[in-house]
Amino acid sequence: QVQLVESGGGVVQPGGSLRLSCAASGNIFSIYAMGWYRQVPGKQRELVAIITSAGNTVYRESVKGRFTISRDSAKNTVYLHMNSLESEDTAVYYCNAQRSHDDYWGQGTQVTVSS
């Protein structure tokens, strides 16, 4: 019922910045929160940041002060502004939309931080 399309990934040097975008379509009115998760091959998927429909945000400790999640309701889009990127941030980043009983995922966008 919800489709998510991520964009904005790429290769950046340590200390650099990227902005990820997630465009939502379909039955978006029931979405409670949207967020970003990331996953390294062979490891567990982990939460990066969440923003609720009320505008509240949650970040994992390692990205606090460096990443900012925001939304543009008119465009049905959520953003993740990433600054001061580190090699440990390298992963596939997935957009997530949460409803009362369902989770929806985008296909992912690769972020590589390398010198």
Short mmCIF file of C-alpha atoms in Angstrom, two decimals:
data_model
loop_
_atom_site.label_atom_id
_atom_site.label_comp_id
_atom_site.label_asym_id
_atom_site.label_seq_id
_atom_site.Cartn_x
_atom_site.Cartn_y
_atom_site.Cartn_z
CA GLN A 1 0.00 0.00 0.00
CA VAL A 2 3.05 2.27 0.37
CA GLN A 3 5.89 2.58 -2.10
CA LEU A 4 9.22 4.12 -1.16
CA VAL A 5 11.99 5.22 -3.51
CA GLU A 6 15.39 6.28 -2.16
CA SER A 7 17.98 8.39 -3.89
CA GLY A 8 21.09 10.41 -3.12
CA GLY A 9 23.60 7.72 -2.26
CA GLY A 10 27.12 7.79 -3.57
CA VAL A 11 30.81 7.83 -2.72
CA VAL A 12 32.22 10.52 -0.46
CA GLN A 13 35.48 11.09 1.41
CA PRO A 14 35.65 11.04 5.20
CA GLY A 15 34.36 14.32 6.56
CA GLY A 16 32.15 14.86 3.54
CA SER A 17 28.38 15.19 3.27
CA LEU A 18 25.48 13.58 1.45
CA ARG A 19 21.73 14.05 1.41
CA LEU A 20 19.46 11.06 1.00
CA SER A 21 15.87 11.41 -0.19
CA CYS A 22 12.91 9.07 0.18
CA ALA A 23 9.77 9.71 -1.83
CA ALA A 24 6.60 8.00 -0.60
CA SER A 25 3.52 7.18 -2.63
CA GLY A 26 0.38 5.12 -2.25
CA ASN A 27 -1.60 5.07 1.00
CA ILE A 28 0.55 7.61 2.79
CA PHE A 29 -2.17 8.98 5.09
CA SER A 30 -1.86 6.09 7.54
CA ILE A 31 1.90 6.40 8.03
CA TYR A 32 2.85 7.02 11.64
CA ALA A 33 6.57 7.48 11.16
CA MET A 34 9.28 7.31 8.54
CA GLY A 35 12.93 6.68 9.00
CA TRP A 36 16.26 5.51 7.74
CA TYR A 37 17.99 2.24 8.50
CA ARG A 38 21.31 0.94 7.24
CA GLN A 39 22.86 -2.45 6.71
CA VAL A 40 26.33 -3.77 5.99
CA PRO A 41 26.53 -7.13 4.19
CA GLY A 42 26.51 -9.97 6.70
CA LYS A 43 25.39 -7.77 9.59
CA GLN A 44 22.11 -6.80 11.20
CA ARG A 45 20.10 -3.88 9.91
CA GLU A 46 20.24 -0.94 12.31
CA LEU A 47 18.21 2.18 12.96
CA VAL A 48 19.73 5.48 11.89
CA ALA A 49 16.94 8.00 12.44
CA ILE A 50 13.15 8.24 12.64
CA ILE A 51 10.73 11.14 12.28
CA THR A 52 7.11 10.77 13.35
CA SER A 53 4.03 12.36 11.84
CA ALA A 54 4.11 14.80 14.76
CA GLY A 55 7.66 15.84 13.89
CA ASN A 56 9.46 14.08 16.72
CA THR A 57 12.85 12.60 15.88
CA VAL A 58 15.01 9.76 17.16
CA TYR A 59 18.66 9.15 16.26
CA ARG A 60 21.12 6.42 17.05
CA GLU A 61 23.90 7.69 19.28
CA SER A 62 26.68 7.38 16.73
CA VAL A 63 25.03 9.83 14.30
CA LYS A 64 23.75 12.44 16.74
CA GLY A 65 25.11 15.85 15.86
CA ARG A 66 26.11 14.69 12.38
CA PHE A 67 22.87 13.52 10.74
CA THR A 68 19.55 15.32 10.50
CA ILE A 69 16.26 13.78 9.42
CA SER A 70 13.56 16.05 8.01
CA ARG A 71 10.45 15.89 5.89
CA ASP A 72 8.62 17.86 3.23
CA SER A 73 4.94 16.99 3.52
CA ALA A 74 4.02 18.74 0.27
CA LYS A 75 6.42 16.45 -1.61
CA ASN A 76 5.75 13.34 0.49
CA THR A 77 9.49 13.11 0.95
CA VAL A 78 11.81 12.44 3.87
CA TYR A 79 15.45 13.48 3.86
CA LEU A 80 18.56 12.44 5.71
CA HIS A 81 21.26 15.10 5.76
CA MET A 82 24.56 13.45 6.61
CA ASN A 83 27.57 15.53 7.61
CA SER A 84 31.04 14.65 8.88
CA LEU A 85 30.74 11.20 7.36
CA GLU A 86 32.99 8.45 8.64
CA SER A 87 34.07 5.14 7.16
CA GLU A 88 31.82 3.41 9.69
CA ASP A 89 28.82 5.05 7.99
CA THR A 90 29.38 2.97 4.86
CA ALA A 91 26.28 0.85 4.27
CA VAL A 92 23.16 0.43 2.21
CA TYR A 93 20.62 2.91 3.54
CA TYR A 94 16.96 1.91 3.48
CA CYS A 95 13.93 4.14 3.85
CA ASN A 96 11.21 2.82 6.14
CA ALA A 97 7.56 3.74 6.62
CA GLN A 98 5.67 2.55 9.68
CA ARG A 99 1.95 2.01 10.09
CA SER A 100 0.08 0.46 13.01
CA HIS A 101 0.60 -3.09 11.79
CA ASP A 102 2.90 -2.83 8.78
CA ASP A 103 6.37 -1.76 7.77
CA TYR A 104 7.34 -0.75 4.25
CA TRP A 105 10.83 -0.55 2.79
CA GLY A 106 12.55 1.03 -0.16
CA GLN A 107 15.08 -0.81 -2.27
CA GLY A 108 18.05 0.91 -0.67
CA THR A 109 20.77 3.31 -1.75
CA GLN A 110 24.49 2.70 -1.28
CA VAL A 111 26.58 5.13 0.76
CA THR A 112 30.33 4.60 0.64
CA VAL A 113 32.73 6.69 2.72
CA SER A 114 36.28 6.14 1.57
CA SER A 115 39.52 8.02 1.08
#
